[in-house]
PDB file of N, CA, C and O in Angstrom, chain B, residues numbered from 101:
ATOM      1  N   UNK B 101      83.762 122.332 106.734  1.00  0.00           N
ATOM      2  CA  UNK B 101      83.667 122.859 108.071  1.00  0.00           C
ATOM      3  C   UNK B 101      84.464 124.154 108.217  1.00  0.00           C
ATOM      4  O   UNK B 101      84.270 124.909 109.169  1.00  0.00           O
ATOM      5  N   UNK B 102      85.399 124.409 107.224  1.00  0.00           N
ATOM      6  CA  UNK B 102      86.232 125.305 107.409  1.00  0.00           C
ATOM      7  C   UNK B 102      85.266 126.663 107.237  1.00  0.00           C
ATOM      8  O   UNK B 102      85.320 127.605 108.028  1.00  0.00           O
ATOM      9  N   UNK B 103      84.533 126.622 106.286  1.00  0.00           N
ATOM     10  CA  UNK B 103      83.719 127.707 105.676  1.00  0.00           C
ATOM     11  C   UNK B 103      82.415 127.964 107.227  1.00  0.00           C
ATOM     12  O   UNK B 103      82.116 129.078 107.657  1.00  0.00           O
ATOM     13  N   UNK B 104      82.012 126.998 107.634  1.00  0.00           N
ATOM     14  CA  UNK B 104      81.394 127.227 108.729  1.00  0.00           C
ATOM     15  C   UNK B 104      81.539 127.735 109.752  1.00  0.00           C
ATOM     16  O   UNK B 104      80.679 128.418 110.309  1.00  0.00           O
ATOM     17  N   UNK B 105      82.848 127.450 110.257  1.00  0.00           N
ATOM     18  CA  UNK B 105      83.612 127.858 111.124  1.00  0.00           C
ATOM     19  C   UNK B 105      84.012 129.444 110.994  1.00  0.00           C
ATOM     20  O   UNK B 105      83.662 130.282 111.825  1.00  0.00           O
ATOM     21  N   UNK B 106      84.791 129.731 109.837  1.00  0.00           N
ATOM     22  CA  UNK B 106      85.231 131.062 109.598  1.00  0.00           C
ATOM     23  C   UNK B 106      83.764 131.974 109.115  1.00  0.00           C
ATOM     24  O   UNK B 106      83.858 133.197 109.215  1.00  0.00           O
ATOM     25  N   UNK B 107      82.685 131.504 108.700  1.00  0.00           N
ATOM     26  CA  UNK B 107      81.609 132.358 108.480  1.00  0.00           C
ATOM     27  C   UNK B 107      80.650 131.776 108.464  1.00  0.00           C
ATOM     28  O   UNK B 107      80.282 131.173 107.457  1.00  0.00           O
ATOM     29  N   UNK B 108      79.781 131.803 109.907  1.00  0.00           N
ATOM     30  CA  UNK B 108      78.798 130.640 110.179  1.00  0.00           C
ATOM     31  C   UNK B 108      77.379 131.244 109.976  1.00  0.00           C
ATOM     32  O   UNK B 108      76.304 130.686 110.199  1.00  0.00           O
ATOM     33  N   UNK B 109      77.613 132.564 109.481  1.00  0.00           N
ATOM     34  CA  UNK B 109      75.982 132.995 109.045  1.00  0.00           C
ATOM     35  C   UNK B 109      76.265 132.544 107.617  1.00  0.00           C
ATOM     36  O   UNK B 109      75.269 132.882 106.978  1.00  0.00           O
ATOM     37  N   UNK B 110      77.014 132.030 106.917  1.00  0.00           N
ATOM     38  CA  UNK B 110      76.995 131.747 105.316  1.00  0.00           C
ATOM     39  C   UNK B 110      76.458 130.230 105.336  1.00  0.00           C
ATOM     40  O   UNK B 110      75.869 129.788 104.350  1.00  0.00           O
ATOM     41  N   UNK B 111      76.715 129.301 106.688  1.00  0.00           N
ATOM     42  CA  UNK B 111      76.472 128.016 106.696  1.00  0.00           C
ATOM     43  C   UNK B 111      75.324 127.633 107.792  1.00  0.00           C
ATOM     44  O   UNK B 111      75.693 127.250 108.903  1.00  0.00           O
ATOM     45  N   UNK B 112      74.024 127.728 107.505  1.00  0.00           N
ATOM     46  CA  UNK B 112      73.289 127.845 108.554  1.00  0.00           C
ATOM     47  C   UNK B 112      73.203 126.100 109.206  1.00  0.00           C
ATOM     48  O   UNK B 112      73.129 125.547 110.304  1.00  0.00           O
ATOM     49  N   UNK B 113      73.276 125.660 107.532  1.00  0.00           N
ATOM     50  CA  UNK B 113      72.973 123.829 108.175  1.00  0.00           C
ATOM     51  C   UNK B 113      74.172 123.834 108.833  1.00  0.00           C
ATOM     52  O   UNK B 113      73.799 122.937 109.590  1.00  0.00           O
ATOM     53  N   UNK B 114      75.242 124.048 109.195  1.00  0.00           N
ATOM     54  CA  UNK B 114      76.418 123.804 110.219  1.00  0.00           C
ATOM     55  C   UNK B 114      76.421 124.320 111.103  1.00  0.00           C
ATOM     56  O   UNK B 114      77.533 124.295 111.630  1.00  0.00           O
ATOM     57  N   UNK B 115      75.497 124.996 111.789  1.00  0.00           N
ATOM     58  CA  UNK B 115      75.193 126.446 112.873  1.00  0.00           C
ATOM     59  C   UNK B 115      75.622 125.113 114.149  1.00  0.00           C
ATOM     60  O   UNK B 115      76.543 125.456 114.891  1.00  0.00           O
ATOM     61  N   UNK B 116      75.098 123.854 114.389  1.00  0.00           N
ATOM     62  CA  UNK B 116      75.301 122.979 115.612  1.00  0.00           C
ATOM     63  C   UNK B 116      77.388 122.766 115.606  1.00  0.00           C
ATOM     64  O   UNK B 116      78.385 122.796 116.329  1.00  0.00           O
ATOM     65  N   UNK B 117      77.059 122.623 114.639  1.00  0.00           N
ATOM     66  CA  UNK B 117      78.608 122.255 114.345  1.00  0.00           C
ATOM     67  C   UNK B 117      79.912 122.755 114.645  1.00  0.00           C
ATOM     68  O   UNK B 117      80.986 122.270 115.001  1.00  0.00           O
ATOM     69  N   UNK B 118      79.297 124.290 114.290  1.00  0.00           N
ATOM     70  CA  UNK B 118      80.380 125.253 114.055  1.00  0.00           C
ATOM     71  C   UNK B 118      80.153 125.707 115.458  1.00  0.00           C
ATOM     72  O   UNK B 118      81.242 125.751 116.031  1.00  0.00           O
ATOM     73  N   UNK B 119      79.517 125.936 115.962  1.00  0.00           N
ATOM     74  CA  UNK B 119      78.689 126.033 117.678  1.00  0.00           C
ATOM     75  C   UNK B 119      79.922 125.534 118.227  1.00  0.00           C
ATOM     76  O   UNK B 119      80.813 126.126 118.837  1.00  0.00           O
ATOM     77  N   UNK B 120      79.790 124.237 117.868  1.00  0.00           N
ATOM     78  CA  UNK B 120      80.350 123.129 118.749  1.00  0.00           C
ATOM     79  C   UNK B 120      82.058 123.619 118.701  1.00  0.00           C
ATOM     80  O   UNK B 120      82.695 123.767 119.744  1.00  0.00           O
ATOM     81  N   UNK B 121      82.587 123.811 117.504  1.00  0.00           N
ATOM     82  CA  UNK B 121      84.042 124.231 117.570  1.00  0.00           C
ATOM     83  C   UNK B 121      84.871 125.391 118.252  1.00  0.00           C
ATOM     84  O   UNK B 121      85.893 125.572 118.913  1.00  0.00           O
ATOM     85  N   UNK B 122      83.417 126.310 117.481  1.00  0.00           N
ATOM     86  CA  UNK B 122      83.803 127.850 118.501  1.00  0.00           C
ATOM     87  C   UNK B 122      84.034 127.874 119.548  1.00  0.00           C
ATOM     88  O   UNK B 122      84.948 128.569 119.990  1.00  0.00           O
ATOM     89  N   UNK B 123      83.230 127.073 120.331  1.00  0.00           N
ATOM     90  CA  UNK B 123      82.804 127.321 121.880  1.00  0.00           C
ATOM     91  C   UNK B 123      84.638 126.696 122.270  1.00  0.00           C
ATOM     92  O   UNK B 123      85.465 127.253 122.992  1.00  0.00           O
ATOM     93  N   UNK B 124      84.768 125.537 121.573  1.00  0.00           N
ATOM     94  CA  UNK B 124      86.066 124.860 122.018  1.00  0.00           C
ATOM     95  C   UNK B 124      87.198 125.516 121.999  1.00  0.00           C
ATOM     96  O   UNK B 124      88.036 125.333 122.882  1.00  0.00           O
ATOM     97  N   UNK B 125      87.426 126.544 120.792  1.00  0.00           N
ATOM     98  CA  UNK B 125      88.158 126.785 119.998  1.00  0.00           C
ATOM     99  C   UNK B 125      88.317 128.370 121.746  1.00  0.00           C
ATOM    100  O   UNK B 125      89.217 128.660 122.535  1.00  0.00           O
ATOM    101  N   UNK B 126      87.627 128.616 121.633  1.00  0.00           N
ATOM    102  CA  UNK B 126      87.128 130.147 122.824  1.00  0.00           C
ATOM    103  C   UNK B 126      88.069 129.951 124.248  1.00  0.00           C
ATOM    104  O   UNK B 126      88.352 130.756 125.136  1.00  0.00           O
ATOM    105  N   UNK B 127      88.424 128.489 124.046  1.00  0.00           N
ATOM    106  CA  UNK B 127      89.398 128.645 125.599  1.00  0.00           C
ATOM    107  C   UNK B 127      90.824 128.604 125.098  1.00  0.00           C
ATOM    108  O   UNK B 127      91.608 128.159 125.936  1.00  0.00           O
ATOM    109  N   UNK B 128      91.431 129.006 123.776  1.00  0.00           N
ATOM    110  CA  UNK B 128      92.470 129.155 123.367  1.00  0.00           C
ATOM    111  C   UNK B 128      92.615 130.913 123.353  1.00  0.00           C
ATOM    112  O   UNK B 128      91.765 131.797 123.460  1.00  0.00           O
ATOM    113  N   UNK B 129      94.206 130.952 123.154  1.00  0.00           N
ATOM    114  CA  UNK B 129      94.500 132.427 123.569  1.00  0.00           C
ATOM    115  C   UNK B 129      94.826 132.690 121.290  1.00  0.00           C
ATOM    116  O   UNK B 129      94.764 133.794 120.748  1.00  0.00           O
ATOM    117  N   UNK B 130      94.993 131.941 120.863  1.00  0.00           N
ATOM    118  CA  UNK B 130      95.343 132.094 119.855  1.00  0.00           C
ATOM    119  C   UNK B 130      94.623 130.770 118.538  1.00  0.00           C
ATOM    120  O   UNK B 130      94.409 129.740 119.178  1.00  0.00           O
ATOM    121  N   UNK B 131      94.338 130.617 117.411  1.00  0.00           N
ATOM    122  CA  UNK B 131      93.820 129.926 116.785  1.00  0.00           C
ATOM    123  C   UNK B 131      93.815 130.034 115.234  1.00  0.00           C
ATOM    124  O   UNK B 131      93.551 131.167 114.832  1.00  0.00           O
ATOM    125  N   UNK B 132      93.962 129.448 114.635  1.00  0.00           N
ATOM    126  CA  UNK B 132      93.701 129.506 112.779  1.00  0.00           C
ATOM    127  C   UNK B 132      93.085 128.246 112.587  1.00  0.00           C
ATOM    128  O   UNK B 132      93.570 127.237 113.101  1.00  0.00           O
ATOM    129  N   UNK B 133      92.052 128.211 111.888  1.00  0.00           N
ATOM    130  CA  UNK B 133      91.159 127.492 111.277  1.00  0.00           C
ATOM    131  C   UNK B 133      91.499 127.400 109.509  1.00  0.00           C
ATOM    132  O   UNK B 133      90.735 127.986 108.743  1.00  0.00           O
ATOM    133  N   UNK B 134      92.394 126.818 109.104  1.00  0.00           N
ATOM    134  CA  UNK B 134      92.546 126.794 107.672  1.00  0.00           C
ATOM    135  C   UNK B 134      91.897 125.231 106.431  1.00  0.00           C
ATOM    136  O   UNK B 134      91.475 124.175 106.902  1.00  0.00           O
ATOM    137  N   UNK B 135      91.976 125.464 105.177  1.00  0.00           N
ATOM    138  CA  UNK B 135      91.330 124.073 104.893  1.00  0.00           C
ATOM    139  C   UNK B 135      92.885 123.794 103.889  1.00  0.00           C
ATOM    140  O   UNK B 135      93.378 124.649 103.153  1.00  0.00           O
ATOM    141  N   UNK B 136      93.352 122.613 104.075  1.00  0.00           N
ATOM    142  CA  UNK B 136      94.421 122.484 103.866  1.00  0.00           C
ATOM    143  C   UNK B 136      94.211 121.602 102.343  1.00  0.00           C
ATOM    144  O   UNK B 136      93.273 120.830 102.146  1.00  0.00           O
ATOM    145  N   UNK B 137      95.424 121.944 101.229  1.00  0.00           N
ATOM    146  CA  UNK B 137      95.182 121.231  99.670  1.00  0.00           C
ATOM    147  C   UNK B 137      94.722 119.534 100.208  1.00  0.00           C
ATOM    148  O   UNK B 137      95.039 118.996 101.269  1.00  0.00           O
ATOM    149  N   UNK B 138      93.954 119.007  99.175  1.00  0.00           N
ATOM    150  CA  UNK B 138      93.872 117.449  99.105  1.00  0.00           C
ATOM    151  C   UNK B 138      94.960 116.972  99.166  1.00  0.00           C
ATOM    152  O   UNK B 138      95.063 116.109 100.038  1.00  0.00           O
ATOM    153  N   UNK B 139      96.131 117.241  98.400  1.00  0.00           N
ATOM    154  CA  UNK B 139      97.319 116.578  98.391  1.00  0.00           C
ATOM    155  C   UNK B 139      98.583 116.699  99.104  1.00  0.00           C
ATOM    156  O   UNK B 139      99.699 116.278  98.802  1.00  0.00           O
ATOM    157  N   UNK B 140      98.014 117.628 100.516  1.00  0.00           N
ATOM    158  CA  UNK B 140      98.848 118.137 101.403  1.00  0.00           C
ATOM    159  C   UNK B 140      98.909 116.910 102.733  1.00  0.00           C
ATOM    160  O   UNK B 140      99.798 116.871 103.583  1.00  0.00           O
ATOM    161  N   UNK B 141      98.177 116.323 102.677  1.00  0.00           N
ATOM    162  CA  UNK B 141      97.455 115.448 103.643  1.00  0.00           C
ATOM    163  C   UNK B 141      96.707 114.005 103.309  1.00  0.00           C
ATOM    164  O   UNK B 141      95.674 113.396 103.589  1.00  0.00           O
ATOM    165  N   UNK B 142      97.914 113.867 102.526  1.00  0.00           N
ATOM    166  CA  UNK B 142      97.751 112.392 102.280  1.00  0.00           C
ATOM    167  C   UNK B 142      97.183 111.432 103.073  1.00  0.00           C
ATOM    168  O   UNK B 142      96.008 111.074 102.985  1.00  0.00           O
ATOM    169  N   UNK B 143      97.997 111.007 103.848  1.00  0.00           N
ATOM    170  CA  UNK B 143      97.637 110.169 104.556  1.00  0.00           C
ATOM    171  C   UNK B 143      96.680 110.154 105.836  1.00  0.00           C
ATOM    172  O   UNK B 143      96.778 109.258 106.675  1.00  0.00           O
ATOM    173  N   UNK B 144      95.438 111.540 105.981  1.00  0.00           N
ATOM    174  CA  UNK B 144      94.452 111.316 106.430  1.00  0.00           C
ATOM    175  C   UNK B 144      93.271 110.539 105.675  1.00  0.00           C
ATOM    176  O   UNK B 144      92.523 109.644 106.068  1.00  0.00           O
ATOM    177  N   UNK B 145      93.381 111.243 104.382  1.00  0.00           N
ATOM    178  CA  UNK B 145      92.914 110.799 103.393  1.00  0.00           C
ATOM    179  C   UNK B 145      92.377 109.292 103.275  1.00  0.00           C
ATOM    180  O   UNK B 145      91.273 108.749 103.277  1.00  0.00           O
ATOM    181  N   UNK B 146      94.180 108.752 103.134  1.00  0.00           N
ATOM    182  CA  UNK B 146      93.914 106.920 103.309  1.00  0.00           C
ATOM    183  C   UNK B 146      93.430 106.506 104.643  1.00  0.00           C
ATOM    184  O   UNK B 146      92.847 105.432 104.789  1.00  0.00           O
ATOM    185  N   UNK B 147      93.702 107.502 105.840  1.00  0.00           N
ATOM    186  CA  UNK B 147      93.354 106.525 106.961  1.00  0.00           C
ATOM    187  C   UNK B 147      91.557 106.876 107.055  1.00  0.00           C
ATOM    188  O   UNK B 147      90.901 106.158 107.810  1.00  0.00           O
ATOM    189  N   UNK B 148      91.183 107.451 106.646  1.00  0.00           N
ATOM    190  CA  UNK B 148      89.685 107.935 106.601  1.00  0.00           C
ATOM    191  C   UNK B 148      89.476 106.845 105.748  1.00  0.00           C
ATOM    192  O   UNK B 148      89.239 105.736 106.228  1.00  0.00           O
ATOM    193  N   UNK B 149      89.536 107.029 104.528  1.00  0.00           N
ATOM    194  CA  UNK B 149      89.661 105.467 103.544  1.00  0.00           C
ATOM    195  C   UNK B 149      89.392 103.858 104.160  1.00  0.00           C
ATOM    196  O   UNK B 149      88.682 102.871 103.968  1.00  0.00           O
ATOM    197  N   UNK B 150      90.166 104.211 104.774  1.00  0.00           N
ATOM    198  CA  UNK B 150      90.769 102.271 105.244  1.00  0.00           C
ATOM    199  C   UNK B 150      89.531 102.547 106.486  1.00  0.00           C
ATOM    200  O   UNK B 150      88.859 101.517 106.530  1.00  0.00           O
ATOM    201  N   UNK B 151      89.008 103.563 107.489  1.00  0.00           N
ATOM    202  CA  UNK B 151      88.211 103.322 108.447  1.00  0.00           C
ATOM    203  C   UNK B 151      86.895 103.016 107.546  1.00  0.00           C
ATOM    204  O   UNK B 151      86.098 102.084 107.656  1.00  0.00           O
ATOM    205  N   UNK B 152      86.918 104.075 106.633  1.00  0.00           N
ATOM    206  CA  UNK B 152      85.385 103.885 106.086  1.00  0.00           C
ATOM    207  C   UNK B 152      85.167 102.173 105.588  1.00  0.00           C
ATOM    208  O   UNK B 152      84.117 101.544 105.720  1.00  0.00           O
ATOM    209  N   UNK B 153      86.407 101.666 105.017  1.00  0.00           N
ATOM    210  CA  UNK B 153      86.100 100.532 104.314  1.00  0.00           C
ATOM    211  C   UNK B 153      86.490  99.066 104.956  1.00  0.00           C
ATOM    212  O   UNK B 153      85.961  98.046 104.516  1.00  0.00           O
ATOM    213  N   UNK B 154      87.432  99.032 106.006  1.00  0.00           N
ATOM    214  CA  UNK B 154      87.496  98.611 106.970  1.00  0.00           C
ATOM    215  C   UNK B 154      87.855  99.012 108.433  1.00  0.00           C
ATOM    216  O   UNK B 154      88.875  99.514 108.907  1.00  0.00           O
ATOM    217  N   UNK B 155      86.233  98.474 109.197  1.00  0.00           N
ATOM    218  CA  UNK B 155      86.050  99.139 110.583  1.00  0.00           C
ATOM    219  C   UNK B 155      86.770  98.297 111.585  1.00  0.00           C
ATOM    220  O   UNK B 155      86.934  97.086 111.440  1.00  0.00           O
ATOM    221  N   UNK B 156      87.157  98.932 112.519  1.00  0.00           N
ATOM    222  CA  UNK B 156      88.553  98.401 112.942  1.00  0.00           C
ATOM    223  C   UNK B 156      88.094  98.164 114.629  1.00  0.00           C
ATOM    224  O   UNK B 156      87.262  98.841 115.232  1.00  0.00           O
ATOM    225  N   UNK B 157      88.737  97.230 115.076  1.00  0.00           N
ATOM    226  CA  UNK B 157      88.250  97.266 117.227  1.00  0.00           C
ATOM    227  C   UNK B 157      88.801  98.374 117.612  1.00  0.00           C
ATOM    228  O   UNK B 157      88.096  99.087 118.326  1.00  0.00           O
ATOM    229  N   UNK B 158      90.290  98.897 117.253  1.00  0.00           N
ATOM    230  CA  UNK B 158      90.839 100.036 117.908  1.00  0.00           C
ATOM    231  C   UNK B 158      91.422 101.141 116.839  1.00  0.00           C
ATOM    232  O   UNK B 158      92.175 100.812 115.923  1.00  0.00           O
ATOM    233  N   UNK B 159      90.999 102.442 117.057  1.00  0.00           N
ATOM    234  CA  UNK B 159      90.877 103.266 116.491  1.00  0.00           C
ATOM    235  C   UNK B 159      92.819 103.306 116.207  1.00  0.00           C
ATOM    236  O   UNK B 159      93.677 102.937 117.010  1.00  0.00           O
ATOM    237  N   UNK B 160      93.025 103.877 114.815  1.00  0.00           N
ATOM    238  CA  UNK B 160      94.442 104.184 114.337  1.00  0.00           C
ATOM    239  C   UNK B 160      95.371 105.100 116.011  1.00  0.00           C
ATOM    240  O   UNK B 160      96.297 104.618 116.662  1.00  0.00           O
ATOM    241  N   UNK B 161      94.777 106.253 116.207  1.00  0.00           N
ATOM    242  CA  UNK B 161      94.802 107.259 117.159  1.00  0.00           C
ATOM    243  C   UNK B 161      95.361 106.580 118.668  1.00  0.00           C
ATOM    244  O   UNK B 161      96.327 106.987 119.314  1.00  0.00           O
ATOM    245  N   UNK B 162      94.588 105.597 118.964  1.00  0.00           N
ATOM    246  CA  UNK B 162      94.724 104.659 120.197  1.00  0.00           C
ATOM    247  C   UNK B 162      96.003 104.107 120.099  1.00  0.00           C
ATOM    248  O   UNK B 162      96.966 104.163 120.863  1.00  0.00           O
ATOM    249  N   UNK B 163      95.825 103.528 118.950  1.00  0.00           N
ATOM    250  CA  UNK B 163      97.780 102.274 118.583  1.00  0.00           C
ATOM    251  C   UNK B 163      98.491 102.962 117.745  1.00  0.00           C
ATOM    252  O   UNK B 163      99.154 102.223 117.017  1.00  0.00           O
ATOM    253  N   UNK B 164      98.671 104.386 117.485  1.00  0.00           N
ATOM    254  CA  UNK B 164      99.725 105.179 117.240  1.00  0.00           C
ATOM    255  C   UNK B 164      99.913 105.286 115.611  1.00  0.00           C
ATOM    256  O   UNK B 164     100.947 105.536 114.991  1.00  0.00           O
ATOM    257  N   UNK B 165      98.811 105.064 115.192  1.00  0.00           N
ATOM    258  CA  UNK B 165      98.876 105.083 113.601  1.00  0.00           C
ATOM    259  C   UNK B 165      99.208 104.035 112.964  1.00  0.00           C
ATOM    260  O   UNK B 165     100.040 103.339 113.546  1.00  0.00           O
ATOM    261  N   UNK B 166      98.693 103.513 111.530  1.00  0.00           N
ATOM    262  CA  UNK B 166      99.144 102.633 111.097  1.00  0.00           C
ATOM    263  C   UNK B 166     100.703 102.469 110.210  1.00  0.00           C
ATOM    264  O   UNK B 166     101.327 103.242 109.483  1.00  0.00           O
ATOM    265  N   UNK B 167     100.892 101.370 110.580  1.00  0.00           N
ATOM    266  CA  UNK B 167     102.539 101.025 110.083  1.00  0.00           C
ATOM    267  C   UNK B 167     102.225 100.971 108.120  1.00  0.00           C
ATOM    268  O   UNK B 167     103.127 101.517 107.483  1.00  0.00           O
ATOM    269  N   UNK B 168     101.494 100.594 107.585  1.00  0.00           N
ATOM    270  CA  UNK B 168     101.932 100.839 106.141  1.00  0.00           C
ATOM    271  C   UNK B 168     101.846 102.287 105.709  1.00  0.00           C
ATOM    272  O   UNK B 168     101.890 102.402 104.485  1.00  0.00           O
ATOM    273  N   UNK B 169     101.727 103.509 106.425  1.00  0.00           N
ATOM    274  CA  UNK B 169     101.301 104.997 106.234  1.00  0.00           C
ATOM    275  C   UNK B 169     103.141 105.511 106.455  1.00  0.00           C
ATOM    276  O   UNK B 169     103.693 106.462 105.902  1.00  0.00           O
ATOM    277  N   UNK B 170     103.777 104.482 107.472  1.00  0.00           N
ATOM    278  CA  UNK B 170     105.010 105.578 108.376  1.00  0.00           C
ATOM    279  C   UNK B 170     105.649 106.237 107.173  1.00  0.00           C
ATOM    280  O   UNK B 170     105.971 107.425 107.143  1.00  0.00           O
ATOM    281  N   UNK B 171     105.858 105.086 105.855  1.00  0.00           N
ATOM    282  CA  UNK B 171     107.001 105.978 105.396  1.00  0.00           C
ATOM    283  C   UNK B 171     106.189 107.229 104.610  1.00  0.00           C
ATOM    284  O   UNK B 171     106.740 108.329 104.601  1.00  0.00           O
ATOM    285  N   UNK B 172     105.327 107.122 104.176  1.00  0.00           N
ATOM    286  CA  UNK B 172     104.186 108.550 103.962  1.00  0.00           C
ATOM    287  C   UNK B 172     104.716 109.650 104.700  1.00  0.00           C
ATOM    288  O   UNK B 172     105.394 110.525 104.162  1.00  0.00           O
ATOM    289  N   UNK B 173     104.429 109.636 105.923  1.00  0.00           N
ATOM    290  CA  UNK B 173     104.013 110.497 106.806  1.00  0.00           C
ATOM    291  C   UNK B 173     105.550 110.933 107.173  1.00  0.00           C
ATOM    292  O   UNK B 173     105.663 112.097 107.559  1.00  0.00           O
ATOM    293  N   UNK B 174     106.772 110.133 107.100  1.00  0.00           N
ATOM    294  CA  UNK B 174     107.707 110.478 107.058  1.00  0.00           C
ATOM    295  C   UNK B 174     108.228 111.382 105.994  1.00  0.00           C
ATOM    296  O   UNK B 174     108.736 112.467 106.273  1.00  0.00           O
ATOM    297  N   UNK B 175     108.074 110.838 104.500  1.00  0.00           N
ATOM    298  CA  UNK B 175     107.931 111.857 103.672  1.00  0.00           C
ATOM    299  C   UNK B 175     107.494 113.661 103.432  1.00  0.00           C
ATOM    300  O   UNK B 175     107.972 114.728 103.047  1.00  0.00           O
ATOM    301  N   UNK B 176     106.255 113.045 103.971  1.00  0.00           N
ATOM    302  CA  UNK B 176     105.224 114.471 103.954  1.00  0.00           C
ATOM    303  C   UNK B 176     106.336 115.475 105.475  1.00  0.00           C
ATOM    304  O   UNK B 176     106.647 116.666 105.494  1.00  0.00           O
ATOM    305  N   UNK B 177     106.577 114.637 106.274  1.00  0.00           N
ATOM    306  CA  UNK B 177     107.342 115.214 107.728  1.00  0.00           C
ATOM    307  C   UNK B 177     108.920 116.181 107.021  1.00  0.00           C
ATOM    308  O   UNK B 177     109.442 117.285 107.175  1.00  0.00           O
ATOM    309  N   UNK B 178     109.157 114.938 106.229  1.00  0.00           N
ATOM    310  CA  UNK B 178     110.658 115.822 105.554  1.00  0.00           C
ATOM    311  C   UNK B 178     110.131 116.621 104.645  1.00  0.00           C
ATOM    312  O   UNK B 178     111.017 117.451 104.444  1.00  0.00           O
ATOM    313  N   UNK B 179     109.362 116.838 104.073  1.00  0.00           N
ATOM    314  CA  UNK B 179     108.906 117.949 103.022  1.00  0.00           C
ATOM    315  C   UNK B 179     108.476 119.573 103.403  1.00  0.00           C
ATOM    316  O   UNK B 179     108.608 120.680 102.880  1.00  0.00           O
ATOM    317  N   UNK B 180     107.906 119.024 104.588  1.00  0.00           N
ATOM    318  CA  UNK B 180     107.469 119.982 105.724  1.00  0.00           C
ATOM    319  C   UNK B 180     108.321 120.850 105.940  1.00  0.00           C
ATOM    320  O   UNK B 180     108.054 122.050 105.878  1.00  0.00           O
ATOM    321  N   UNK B 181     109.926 120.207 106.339  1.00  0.00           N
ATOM    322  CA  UNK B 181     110.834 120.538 106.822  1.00  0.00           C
ATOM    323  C   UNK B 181     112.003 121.408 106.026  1.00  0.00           C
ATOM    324  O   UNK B 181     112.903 122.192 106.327  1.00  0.00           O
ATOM    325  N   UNK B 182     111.390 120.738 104.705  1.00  0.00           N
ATOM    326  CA  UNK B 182     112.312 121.756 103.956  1.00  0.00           C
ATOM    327  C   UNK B 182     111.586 123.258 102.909  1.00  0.00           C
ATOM    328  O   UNK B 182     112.134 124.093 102.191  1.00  0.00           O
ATOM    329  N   UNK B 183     110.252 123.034 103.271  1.00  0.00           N
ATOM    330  CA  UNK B 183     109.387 123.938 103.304  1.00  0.00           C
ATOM    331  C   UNK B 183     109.696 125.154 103.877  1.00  0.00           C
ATOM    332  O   UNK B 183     109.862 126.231 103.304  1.00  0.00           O
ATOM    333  N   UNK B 184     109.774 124.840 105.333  1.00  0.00           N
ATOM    334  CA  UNK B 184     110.370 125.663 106.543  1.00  0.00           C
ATOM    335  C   UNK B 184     111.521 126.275 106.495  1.00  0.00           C
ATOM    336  O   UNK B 184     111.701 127.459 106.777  1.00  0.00           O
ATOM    337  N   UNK B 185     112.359 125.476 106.130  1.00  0.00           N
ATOM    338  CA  UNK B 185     113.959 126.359 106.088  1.00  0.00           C
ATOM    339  C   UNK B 185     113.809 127.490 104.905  1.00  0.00           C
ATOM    340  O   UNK B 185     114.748 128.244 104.650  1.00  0.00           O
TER     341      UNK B 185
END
């Protein structure tokens, strides 16, 4: 989507798609659209994983993420952080 988004005459089958983001993206004063490494973002990864393979009554998003991911995401949070400094 990233490629659609940033150059949507290169992606015509995404033309609805990328439609759909722009238009959203158009009531912001500022924006970057980037595609981030596989291994930067772990733990979307697994939670995409675990939805695809088990479908759930309430979405991760709703009940605040799942508890076997925290210390992940804590990780990836401190890595972030020392990225930054």
């Amino acid at each position: 989507m990233v490629g659609a988004v940033n150059r949507p005459k290169a992606w015509p089958s995404f033309s609805f798609q990328s439609n759909e983001i722009l238009c959203s993206l158009e009531k912001m004063n500022a924006w970057k659209f980037t595609q981030e490494p596989h291994n930067a973002n772990r733990g979307v990864t697994l939670i995409a994983q675990s939805a695809s393979n088990h479908p759930r009554l309430q979405s991760y998003v709703a009940t605040g993420g799942p508890l076997w991911l925290e210390e992940l995401f804590e990780n990836e949070r401190s890595a972030a952080l020392v990225v930054q400094s």
